[in-house]
């Protein structure tokens, strides 16, 4: 499932974050790349333990916790601390797949990467190129969202970032382990949850809606890993 999460951050939050990013000290993006990714990765990245990365990461995690669309789609169990990158001057990231397991630096915590996320801080008109291209069984999907919007997609997908030929592309990228490992089962639960919410807006809480809600939670109870 590939899903856009609109306006995860407000325009005021985006502006504040961009200023922090522009003032930050950047490092080579390969500091967090695996062997395969390092061959294709050409960008800048905030060091994971930098004050700027921690400050902005906390803000992003707070916004995620309050976003009902994200919570319904992702069913998060563990979220890897957000990372931040910059593409400019022709930088790009060739086709790759994300590592299956990420260890949170300085801790014994390991996160299975079920879902990948990219949160945009630059407006599309501020740079040329820089599309996130995600491949699935239906083909390649090009993603270039408004600042403050986020895309959520399976970490099993091959994907790339095309060269940024003008301007600067600022974004956050990170991963999560879902309570439901199967993308197919997560999609079914998400569709059911959206349908139940839509019915509730149109109709009073009927016995049938309560029964459907029960089916949703009983499926989640069977499939969830905690």
PDB file of N, CA and C in Angstrom, residues 35-133:
ATOM      1  N   UNK A  35      25.838  -1.696   2.604  1.00  0.00           N
ATOM      2  CA  UNK A  35      26.810  -1.878   1.516  1.00  0.00           C
ATOM      3  C   UNK A  35      26.182  -1.592   0.164  1.00  0.00           C
ATOM      4  N   UNK A  36      25.022  -2.207  -0.106  1.00  0.00           N
ATOM      5  CA  UNK A  36      24.390  -2.036  -1.411  1.00  0.00           C
ATOM      6  C   UNK A  36      23.964  -0.603  -1.641  1.00  0.00           C
ATOM      7  N   UNK A  37      23.337   0.011  -0.617  1.00  0.00           N
ATOM      8  CA  UNK A  37      22.849   1.380  -0.761  1.00  0.00           C
ATOM      9  C   UNK A  37      23.990   2.375  -0.958  1.00  0.00           C
ATOM     10  N   UNK A  38      25.118   2.102  -0.314  1.00  0.00           N
ATOM     11  CA  UNK A  38      26.250   3.030  -0.393  1.00  0.00           C
ATOM     12  C   UNK A  38      26.763   3.181  -1.817  1.00  0.00           C
ATOM     13  N   UNK A  39      26.539   2.169  -2.655  1.00  0.00           N
ATOM     14  CA  UNK A  39      26.994   2.262  -4.037  1.00  0.00           C
ATOM     15  C   UNK A  39      26.153   3.240  -4.853  1.00  0.00           C
ATOM     16  N   UNK A  40      24.926   3.519  -4.373  1.00  0.00           N
ATOM     17  CA  UNK A  40      23.990   4.325  -5.161  1.00  0.00           C
ATOM     18  C   UNK A  40      23.635   5.652  -4.500  1.00  0.00           C
ATOM     19  N   UNK A  41      24.068   5.854  -3.261  1.00  0.00           N
ATOM     20  CA  UNK A  41      23.605   6.988  -2.474  1.00  0.00           C
ATOM     21  C   UNK A  41      24.549   8.175  -2.586  1.00  0.00           C
ATOM     22  N   UNK A  42      24.015   9.308  -3.024  1.00  0.00           N
ATOM     23  CA  UNK A  42      24.799  10.541  -3.145  1.00  0.00           C
ATOM     24  C   UNK A  42      23.949  11.701  -2.627  1.00  0.00           C
ATOM     25  N   UNK A  43      24.091  12.001  -1.346  1.00  0.00           N
ATOM     26  CA  UNK A  43      23.340  13.110  -0.756  1.00  0.00           C
ATOM     27  C   UNK A  43      24.005  13.542   0.540  1.00  0.00           C
ATOM     28  N   UNK A  44      23.367  14.477   1.231  1.00  0.00           N
ATOM     29  CA  UNK A  44      23.834  14.935   2.538  1.00  0.00           C
ATOM     30  C   UNK A  44      22.832  14.493   3.594  1.00  0.00           C
ATOM     31  N   UNK A  45      23.312  14.348   4.831  1.00  0.00           N
ATOM     32  CA  UNK A  45      22.443  13.864   5.893  1.00  0.00           C
ATOM     33  C   UNK A  45      22.855  14.474   7.224  1.00  0.00           C
ATOM     34  N   UNK A  46      21.881  14.732   8.080  1.00  0.00           N
ATOM     35  CA  UNK A  46      22.194  15.172   9.437  1.00  0.00           C
ATOM     36  C   UNK A  46      22.698  13.977  10.244  1.00  0.00           C
ATOM     37  N   UNK A  47      23.794  14.122  10.980  1.00  0.00           N
ATOM     38  CA  UNK A  47      24.211  13.040  11.878  1.00  0.00           C
ATOM     39  C   UNK A  47      23.070  12.677  12.828  1.00  0.00           C
ATOM     40  N   UNK A  48      22.888  11.375  13.063  1.00  0.00           N
ATOM     41  CA  UNK A  48      21.735  10.908  13.840  1.00  0.00           C
ATOM     42  C   UNK A  48      21.691  11.473  15.251  1.00  0.00           C
ATOM     43  N   UNK A  49      22.864  11.694  15.842  1.00  0.00           N
ATOM     44  CA  UNK A  49      22.898  12.164  17.231  1.00  0.00           C
ATOM     45  C   UNK A  49      23.030  13.679  17.347  1.00  0.00           C
ATOM     46  N   UNK A  50      22.855  14.389  16.237  1.00  0.00           N
ATOM     47  CA  UNK A  50      22.974  15.843  16.286  1.00  0.00           C
ATOM     48  C   UNK A  50      21.765  16.454  16.989  1.00  0.00           C
ATOM     49  N   UNK A  51      21.941  17.577  17.689  1.00  0.00           N
ATOM     50  CA  UNK A  51      20.811  18.237  18.356  1.00  0.00           C
ATOM     51  C   UNK A  51      19.679  18.573  17.392  1.00  0.00           C
ATOM     52  N   UNK A  52      20.028  18.992  16.164  1.00  0.00           N
ATOM     53  CA  UNK A  52      18.990  19.340  15.179  1.00  0.00           C
ATOM     54  C   UNK A  52      18.154  18.121  14.811  1.00  0.00           C
ATOM     55  N   UNK A  53      18.809  16.971  14.583  1.00  0.00           N
ATOM     56  CA  UNK A  53      18.073  15.756  14.212  1.00  0.00           C
ATOM     57  C   UNK A  53      17.155  15.312  15.339  1.00  0.00           C
ATOM     58  N   UNK A  54      17.633  15.404  16.560  1.00  0.00           N
ATOM     59  CA  UNK A  54      16.807  14.989  17.697  1.00  0.00           C
ATOM     60  C   UNK A  54      15.620  15.941  17.895  1.00  0.00           C
ATOM     61  N   UNK A  55      15.876  17.235  17.768  1.00  0.00           N
ATOM     62  CA  UNK A  55      14.804  18.226  17.939  1.00  0.00           C
ATOM     63  C   UNK A  55      13.702  18.018  16.896  1.00  0.00           C
ATOM     64  N   UNK A  56      14.096  17.920  15.641  1.00  0.00           N
ATOM     65  CA  UNK A  56      13.106  17.764  14.576  1.00  0.00           C
ATOM     66  C   UNK A  56      12.457  16.383  14.617  1.00  0.00           C
ATOM     67  N   UNK A  57      13.242  15.368  14.988  1.00  0.00           N
ATOM     68  CA  UNK A  57      12.695  14.023  15.078  1.00  0.00           C
ATOM     69  C   UNK A  57      11.586  13.923  16.110  1.00  0.00           C
ATOM     70  N   UNK A  58      11.769  14.590  17.250  1.00  0.00           N
ATOM     71  CA  UNK A  58      10.727  14.589  18.283  1.00  0.00           C
ATOM     72  C   UNK A  58       9.449  15.246  17.772  1.00  0.00           C
ATOM     73  N   UNK A  59       9.609  16.329  17.016  1.00  0.00           N
ATOM     74  CA  UNK A  59       8.446  17.022  16.458  1.00  0.00           C
ATOM     75  C   UNK A  59       7.687  16.118  15.491  1.00  0.00           C
ATOM     76  N   UNK A  60       8.414  15.420  14.637  1.00  0.00           N
ATOM     77  CA  UNK A  60       7.788  14.533  13.657  1.00  0.00           C
ATOM     78  C   UNK A  60       7.052  13.396  14.367  1.00  0.00           C
ATOM     79  N   UNK A  61       7.674  12.801  15.370  1.00  0.00           N
ATOM     80  CA  UNK A  61       7.042  11.687  16.088  1.00  0.00           C
ATOM     81  C   UNK A  61       5.776  12.140  16.812  1.00  0.00           C
ATOM     82  N   UNK A  62       5.789  13.337  17.356  1.00  0.00           N
ATOM     83  CA  UNK A  62       4.584  13.871  18.005  1.00  0.00           C
ATOM     84  C   UNK A  62       3.458  14.045  16.993  1.00  0.00           C
ATOM     85  N   UNK A  63       3.808  14.552  15.809  1.00  0.00           N
ATOM     86  CA  UNK A  63       2.788  14.742  14.761  1.00  0.00           C
ATOM     87  C   UNK A  63       2.221  13.395  14.302  1.00  0.00           C
ATOM     88  N   UNK A  64       3.066  12.397  14.178  1.00  0.00           N
ATOM     89  CA  UNK A  64       2.598  11.078  13.767  1.00  0.00           C
ATOM     90  C   UNK A  64       1.626  10.491  14.788  1.00  0.00           C
ATOM     91  N   UNK A  65       1.943  10.647  16.068  1.00  0.00           N
ATOM     92  CA  UNK A  65       1.107  10.079  17.125  1.00  0.00           C
ATOM     93  C   UNK A  65      -0.291  10.678  17.133  1.00  0.00           C
ATOM     94  N   UNK A  66      -0.432  11.896  16.585  1.00  0.00           N
ATOM     95  CA  UNK A  66      -1.721  12.585  16.589  1.00  0.00           C
ATOM     96  C   UNK A  66      -2.470  12.450  15.262  1.00  0.00           C
ATOM     97  N   UNK A  67      -1.859  11.756  14.289  1.00  0.00           N
ATOM     98  CA  UNK A  67      -2.447  11.665  12.951  1.00  0.00           C
ATOM     99  C   UNK A  67      -3.230  10.364  12.811  1.00  0.00           C
ATOM    100  N   UNK A  68      -4.557  10.451  12.726  1.00  0.00           N
ATOM    101  CA  UNK A  68      -5.404   9.262  12.711  1.00  0.00           C
ATOM    102  C   UNK A  68      -5.236   8.443  11.432  1.00  0.00           C
ATOM    103  N   UNK A  69      -5.011   9.119  10.297  1.00  0.00           N
ATOM    104  CA  UNK A  69      -4.828   8.406   9.036  1.00  0.00           C
ATOM    105  C   UNK A  69      -3.568   7.548   9.098  1.00  0.00           C
ATOM    106  N   UNK A  70      -2.486   8.134   9.590  1.00  0.00           N
ATOM    107  CA  UNK A  70      -1.233   7.390   9.727  1.00  0.00           C
ATOM    108  C   UNK A  70      -1.396   6.202  10.668  1.00  0.00           C
ATOM    109  N   UNK A  71      -2.016   6.421  11.829  1.00  0.00           N
ATOM    110  CA  UNK A  71      -2.160   5.348  12.808  1.00  0.00           C
ATOM    111  C   UNK A  71      -2.989   4.197  12.245  1.00  0.00           C
ATOM    112  N   UNK A  72      -4.036   4.514  11.492  1.00  0.00           N
ATOM    113  CA  UNK A  72      -4.881   3.487  10.905  1.00  0.00           C
ATOM    114  C   UNK A  72      -4.144   2.696   9.840  1.00  0.00           C
ATOM    115  N   UNK A  73      -3.376   3.371   9.005  1.00  0.00           N
ATOM    116  CA  UNK A  73      -2.692   2.707   7.899  1.00  0.00           C
ATOM    117  C   UNK A  73      -1.472   1.919   8.345  1.00  0.00           C
ATOM    118  N   UNK A  74      -0.715   2.470   9.301  1.00  0.00           N
ATOM    119  CA  UNK A  74       0.566   1.874   9.676  1.00  0.00           C
ATOM    120  C   UNK A  74       0.467   0.888  10.834  1.00  0.00           C
ATOM    121  N   UNK A  75      -0.468   1.112  11.754  1.00  0.00           N
ATOM    122  CA  UNK A  75      -0.568   0.296  12.978  1.00  0.00           C
ATOM    123  C   UNK A  75       0.821   0.121  13.594  1.00  0.00           C
ATOM    124  N   UNK A  76       1.492   1.233  13.934  1.00  0.00           N
ATOM    125  CA  UNK A  76       2.905   1.159  14.328  1.00  0.00           C
ATOM    126  C   UNK A  76       3.141   0.470  15.664  1.00  0.00           C
ATOM    127  N   UNK A  77       4.197  -0.314  15.714  1.00  0.00           N
ATOM    128  CA  UNK A  77       4.674  -0.920  16.958  1.00  0.00           C
ATOM    129  C   UNK A  77       5.942  -0.219  17.427  1.00  0.00           C
ATOM    130  N   UNK A  78       6.910  -0.070  16.507  1.00  0.00           N
ATOM    131  CA  UNK A  78       8.160   0.630  16.804  1.00  0.00           C
ATOM    132  C   UNK A  78       8.504   1.523  15.617  1.00  0.00           C
ATOM    133  N   UNK A  79       8.940   2.751  15.897  1.00  0.00           N
ATOM    134  CA  UNK A  79       9.327   3.689  14.849  1.00  0.00           C
ATOM    135  C   UNK A  79      10.799   4.047  15.009  1.00  0.00           C
ATOM    136  N   UNK A  80      11.559   3.877  13.949  1.00  0.00           N
ATOM    137  CA  UNK A  80      12.965   4.279  13.953  1.00  0.00           C
ATOM    138  C   UNK A  80      13.033   5.803  14.004  1.00  0.00           C
ATOM    139  N   UNK A  81      13.914   6.374  14.823  1.00  0.00           N
ATOM    140  CA  UNK A  81      13.993   7.845  14.912  1.00  0.00           C
ATOM    141  C   UNK A  81      14.189   8.481  13.533  1.00  0.00           C
ATOM    142  N   UNK A  82      13.413   9.501  13.208  1.00  0.00           N
ATOM    143  CA  UNK A  82      13.508  10.134  11.887  1.00  0.00           C
ATOM    144  C   UNK A  82      14.909  10.632  11.565  1.00  0.00           C
ATOM    145  N   UNK A  83      15.303  10.426  10.321  1.00  0.00           N
ATOM    146  CA  UNK A  83      16.555  10.941   9.782  1.00  0.00           C
ATOM    147  C   UNK A  83      16.222  12.061   8.789  1.00  0.00           C
ATOM    148  N   UNK A  84      17.220  12.860   8.448  1.00  0.00           N
ATOM    149  CA  UNK A  84      16.978  14.032   7.604  1.00  0.00           C
ATOM    150  C   UNK A  84      18.067  14.123   6.539  1.00  0.00           C
ATOM    151  N   UNK A  85      17.629  14.388   5.283  1.00  0.00           N
ATOM    152  CA  UNK A  85      18.601  14.463   4.206  1.00  0.00           C
ATOM    153  C   UNK A  85      18.376  15.672   3.311  1.00  0.00           C
ATOM    154  N   UNK A  86      19.392  15.913   2.495  1.00  0.00           N
ATOM    155  CA  UNK A  86      19.383  17.046   1.564  1.00  0.00           C
ATOM    156  C   UNK A  86      19.981  16.576   0.244  1.00  0.00           C
ATOM    157  N   UNK A  87      19.287  16.890  -0.854  1.00  0.00           N
ATOM    158  CA  UNK A  87      19.787  16.626  -2.200  1.00  0.00           C
ATOM    159  C   UNK A  87      19.934  17.960  -2.913  1.00  0.00           C
ATOM    160  N   UNK A  88      21.074  18.165  -3.556  1.00  0.00           N
ATOM    161  CA  UNK A  88      21.306  19.395  -4.328  1.00  0.00           C
ATOM    162  C   UNK A  88      22.456  19.146  -5.302  1.00  0.00           C
ATOM    163  N   UNK A  89      22.596  20.030  -6.285  1.00  0.00           N
ATOM    164  CA  UNK A  89      23.736  19.941  -7.194  1.00  0.00           C
ATOM    165  C   UNK A  89      23.866  18.619  -7.928  1.00  0.00           C
ATOM    166  N   UNK A  90      22.742  18.035  -8.360  1.00  0.00           N
ATOM    167  CA  UNK A  90      22.793  16.786  -9.108  1.00  0.00           C
ATOM    168  C   UNK A  90      22.807  15.528  -8.262  1.00  0.00           C
ATOM    169  N   UNK A  91      22.733  15.667  -6.952  1.00  0.00           N
ATOM    170  CA  UNK A  91      22.755  14.486  -6.086  1.00  0.00           C
ATOM    171  C   UNK A  91      21.500  13.635  -6.281  1.00  0.00           C
ATOM    172  N   UNK A  92      21.658  12.326  -6.056  1.00  0.00           N
ATOM    173  CA  UNK A  92      20.563  11.387  -6.275  1.00  0.00           C
ATOM    174  C   UNK A  92      20.790  10.146  -5.419  1.00  0.00           C
ATOM    175  N   UNK A  93      19.817   9.244  -5.467  1.00  0.00           N
ATOM    176  CA  UNK A  93      19.939   7.945  -4.789  1.00  0.00           C
ATOM    177  C   UNK A  93      19.386   6.913  -5.757  1.00  0.00           C
ATOM    178  N   UNK A  94      20.262   6.067  -6.289  1.00  0.00           N
ATOM    179  CA  UNK A  94      19.852   5.085  -7.285  1.00  0.00           C
ATOM    180  C   UNK A  94      18.932   4.013  -6.721  1.00  0.00           C
ATOM    181  N   UNK A  95      18.482   3.138  -7.587  1.00  0.00           N
ATOM    182  CA  UNK A  95      17.525   2.105  -7.200  1.00  0.00           C
ATOM    183  C   UNK A  95      18.109   1.227  -6.094  1.00  0.00           C
ATOM    184  N   UNK A  96      17.328   1.016  -5.042  1.00  0.00           N
ATOM    185  CA  UNK A  96      17.778   0.218  -3.903  1.00  0.00           C
ATOM    186  C   UNK A  96      16.569  -0.282  -3.129  1.00  0.00           C
ATOM    187  N   UNK A  97      16.810  -1.155  -2.193  1.00  0.00           N
ATOM    188  CA  UNK A  97      15.785  -1.602  -1.254  1.00  0.00           C
ATOM    189  C   UNK A  97      16.326  -1.347   0.147  1.00  0.00           C
ATOM    190  N   UNK A  98      15.464  -0.931   1.061  1.00  0.00           N
ATOM    191  CA  UNK A  98      15.898  -0.599   2.414  1.00  0.00           C
ATOM    192  C   UNK A  98      16.283  -1.861   3.186  1.00  0.00           C
ATOM    193  N   UNK A  99      17.242  -1.699   4.110  1.00  0.00           N
ATOM    194  CA  UNK A  99      17.655  -2.809   4.958  1.00  0.00           C
ATOM    195  C   UNK A  99      16.452  -3.358   5.721  1.00  0.00           C
ATOM    196  N   UNK A 100      16.409  -4.683   5.896  1.00  0.00           N
ATOM    197  CA  UNK A 100      15.269  -5.327   6.558  1.00  0.00           C
ATOM    198  C   UNK A 100      15.209  -5.002   8.050  1.00  0.00           C
ATOM    199  N   UNK A 101      16.375  -4.830   8.684  1.00  0.00           N
ATOM    200  CA  UNK A 101      16.451  -4.571  10.126  1.00  0.00           C
ATOM    201  C   UNK A 101      17.330  -3.354  10.354  1.00  0.00           C
ATOM    202  N   UNK A 102      16.855  -2.439  11.195  1.00  0.00           N
ATOM    203  CA  UNK A 102      17.649  -1.271  11.597  1.00  0.00           C
ATOM    204  C   UNK A 102      17.775  -1.273  13.119  1.00  0.00           C
ATOM    205  N   UNK A 103      18.978  -1.048  13.601  1.00  0.00           N
ATOM    206  CA  UNK A 103      19.187  -0.941  15.045  1.00  0.00           C
ATOM    207  C   UNK A 103      19.268   0.522  15.428  1.00  0.00           C
ATOM    208  N   UNK A 104      18.469   0.905  16.440  1.00  0.00           N
ATOM    209  CA  UNK A 104      18.480   2.288  16.912  1.00  0.00           C
ATOM    210  C   UNK A 104      19.833   2.552  17.555  1.00  0.00           C
ATOM    211  N   UNK A 105      20.587   3.550  17.067  1.00  0.00           N
ATOM    212  CA  UNK A 105      21.941   3.796  17.566  1.00  0.00           C
ATOM    213  C   UNK A 105      21.974   3.992  19.088  1.00  0.00           C
ATOM    214  N   UNK A 106      22.952   3.361  19.706  1.00  0.00           N
ATOM    215  CA  UNK A 106      23.148   3.523  21.139  1.00  0.00           C
ATOM    216  C   UNK A 106      22.190   2.732  21.998  1.00  0.00           C
ATOM    217  N   UNK A 107      21.379   1.864  21.379  1.00  0.00           N
ATOM    218  CA  UNK A 107      20.405   1.058  22.119  1.00  0.00           C
ATOM    219  C   UNK A 107      20.421  -0.371  21.572  1.00  0.00           C
ATOM    220  N   UNK A 108      19.851  -1.325  22.326  1.00  0.00           N
ATOM    221  CA  UNK A 108      19.721  -2.681  21.791  1.00  0.00           C
ATOM    222  C   UNK A 108      18.475  -2.866  20.933  1.00  0.00           C
ATOM    223  N   UNK A 109      17.703  -1.789  20.721  1.00  0.00           N
ATOM    224  CA  UNK A 109      16.421  -1.882  20.026  1.00  0.00           C
ATOM    225  C   UNK A 109      16.633  -2.099  18.528  1.00  0.00           C
ATOM    226  N   UNK A 110      15.991  -3.134  18.011  1.00  0.00           N
ATOM    227  CA  UNK A 110      16.011  -3.412  16.572  1.00  0.00           C
ATOM    228  C   UNK A 110      14.605  -3.213  16.013  1.00  0.00           C
ATOM    229  N   UNK A 111      14.534  -2.626  14.829  1.00  0.00           N
ATOM    230  CA  UNK A 111      13.264  -2.328  14.168  1.00  0.00           C
ATOM    231  C   UNK A 111      13.222  -3.075  12.840  1.00  0.00           C
ATOM    232  N   UNK A 112      12.227  -3.937  12.664  1.00  0.00           N
ATOM    233  CA  UNK A 112      11.999  -4.565  11.361  1.00  0.00           C
ATOM    234  C   UNK A 112      11.326  -3.532  10.459  1.00  0.00           C
ATOM    235  N   UNK A 113      11.882  -3.284   9.311  1.00  0.00           N
ATOM    236  CA  UNK A 113      11.376  -2.209   8.461  1.00  0.00           C
ATOM    237  C   UNK A 113      10.237  -2.731   7.584  1.00  0.00           C
ATOM    238  N   UNK A 114       9.016  -2.603   8.088  1.00  0.00           N
ATOM    239  CA  UNK A 114       7.827  -2.972   7.321  1.00  0.00           C
ATOM    240  C   UNK A 114       7.396  -1.852   6.389  1.00  0.00           C
ATOM    241  N   UNK A 115       7.478  -0.618   6.884  1.00  0.00           N
ATOM    242  CA  UNK A 115       7.037   0.551   6.119  1.00  0.00           C
ATOM    243  C   UNK A 115       8.116   1.619   6.115  1.00  0.00           C
ATOM    244  N   UNK A 116       8.274   2.267   4.974  1.00  0.00           N
ATOM    245  CA  UNK A 116       9.201   3.391   4.822  1.00  0.00           C
ATOM    246  C   UNK A 116       8.402   4.669   4.671  1.00  0.00           C
ATOM    247  N   UNK A 117       8.989   5.779   5.112  1.00  0.00           N
ATOM    248  CA  UNK A 117       8.306   7.063   5.063  1.00  0.00           C
ATOM    249  C   UNK A 117       9.242   8.161   4.590  1.00  0.00           C
ATOM    250  N   UNK A 118       8.724   9.052   3.785  1.00  0.00           N
ATOM    251  CA  UNK A 118       9.434  10.273   3.399  1.00  0.00           C
ATOM    252  C   UNK A 118       8.514  11.455   3.661  1.00  0.00           C
ATOM    253  N   UNK A 119       9.002  12.395   4.452  1.00  0.00           N
ATOM    254  CA  UNK A 119       8.284  13.621   4.789  1.00  0.00           C
ATOM    255  C   UNK A 119       9.004  14.783   4.114  1.00  0.00           C
ATOM    256  N   UNK A 120       8.282  15.546   3.298  1.00  0.00           N
ATOM    257  CA  UNK A 120       8.896  16.614   2.496  1.00  0.00           C
ATOM    258  C   UNK A 120       8.904  17.940   3.262  1.00  0.00           C
ATOM    259  N   UNK A 121      10.048  18.644   3.197  1.00  0.00           N
ATOM    260  CA  UNK A 121      10.168  19.980   3.787  1.00  0.00           C
ATOM    261  C   UNK A 121      10.318  21.067   2.733  1.00  0.00           C
ATOM    262  N   UNK A 122      10.630  20.693   1.505  1.00  0.00           N
ATOM    263  CA  UNK A 122      10.754  21.666   0.410  1.00  0.00           C
ATOM    264  C   UNK A 122       9.518  21.583  -0.470  1.00  0.00           C
ATOM    265  N   UNK A 123       9.030  22.739  -0.914  1.00  0.00           N
ATOM    266  CA  UNK A 123       7.907  22.754  -1.841  1.00  0.00           C
ATOM    267  C   UNK A 123       8.368  22.254  -3.216  1.00  0.00           C
ATOM    268  N   UNK A 124       7.489  21.624  -3.985  1.00  0.00           N
ATOM    269  CA  UNK A 124       7.891  21.065  -5.288  1.00  0.00           C
ATOM    270  C   UNK A 124       8.519  22.087  -6.236  1.00  0.00           C
ATOM    271  N   UNK A 125       8.042  23.347  -6.162  1.00  0.00           N
ATOM    272  CA  UNK A 125       8.576  24.362  -7.075  1.00  0.00           C
ATOM    273  C   UNK A 125       9.944  24.887  -6.645  1.00  0.00           C
ATOM    274  N   UNK A 126      10.416  24.501  -5.479  1.00  0.00           N
ATOM    275  CA  UNK A 126      11.703  24.977  -4.988  1.00  0.00           C
ATOM    276  C   UNK A 126      12.885  24.190  -5.558  1.00  0.00           C
ATOM    277  N   UNK A 127      12.604  23.097  -6.248  1.00  0.00           N
ATOM    278  CA  UNK A 127      13.696  22.286  -6.810  1.00  0.00           C
ATOM    279  C   UNK A 127      13.194  21.524  -8.029  1.00  0.00           C
ATOM    280  N   UNK A 128      14.122  21.193  -8.911  1.00  0.00           N
ATOM    281  CA  UNK A 128      13.807  20.371 -10.075  1.00  0.00           C
ATOM    282  C   UNK A 128      14.408  18.988  -9.884  1.00  0.00           C
ATOM    283  N   UNK A 129      13.686  17.965 -10.359  1.00  0.00           N
ATOM    284  CA  UNK A 129      14.113  16.598 -10.107  1.00  0.00           C
ATOM    285  C   UNK A 129      13.723  16.210  -8.685  1.00  0.00           C
ATOM    286  N   UNK A 130      14.462  15.247  -8.137  1.00  0.00           N
ATOM    287  CA  UNK A 130      14.231  14.870  -6.750  1.00  0.00           C
ATOM    288  C   UNK A 130      12.968  14.064  -6.509  1.00  0.00           C
ATOM    289  N   UNK A 131      12.383  13.491  -7.556  1.00  0.00           N
ATOM    290  CA  UNK A 131      11.191  12.669  -7.352  1.00  0.00           C
ATOM    291  C   UNK A 131      11.572  11.357  -6.651  1.00  0.00           C
ATOM    292  N   UNK A 132      10.762  10.949  -5.707  1.00  0.00           N
ATOM    293  CA  UNK A 132      10.868   9.618  -5.119  1.00  0.00           C
ATOM    294  C   UNK A 132      10.090   8.675  -6.024  1.00  0.00           C
ATOM    295  N   UNK A 133      10.768   7.719  -6.621  1.00  0.00           N
ATOM    296  CA  UNK A 133      10.128   6.786  -7.550  1.00  0.00           C
ATOM    297  C   UNK A 133      10.062   5.417  -6.875  1.00  0.00           C
TER     298      UNK A 133
END
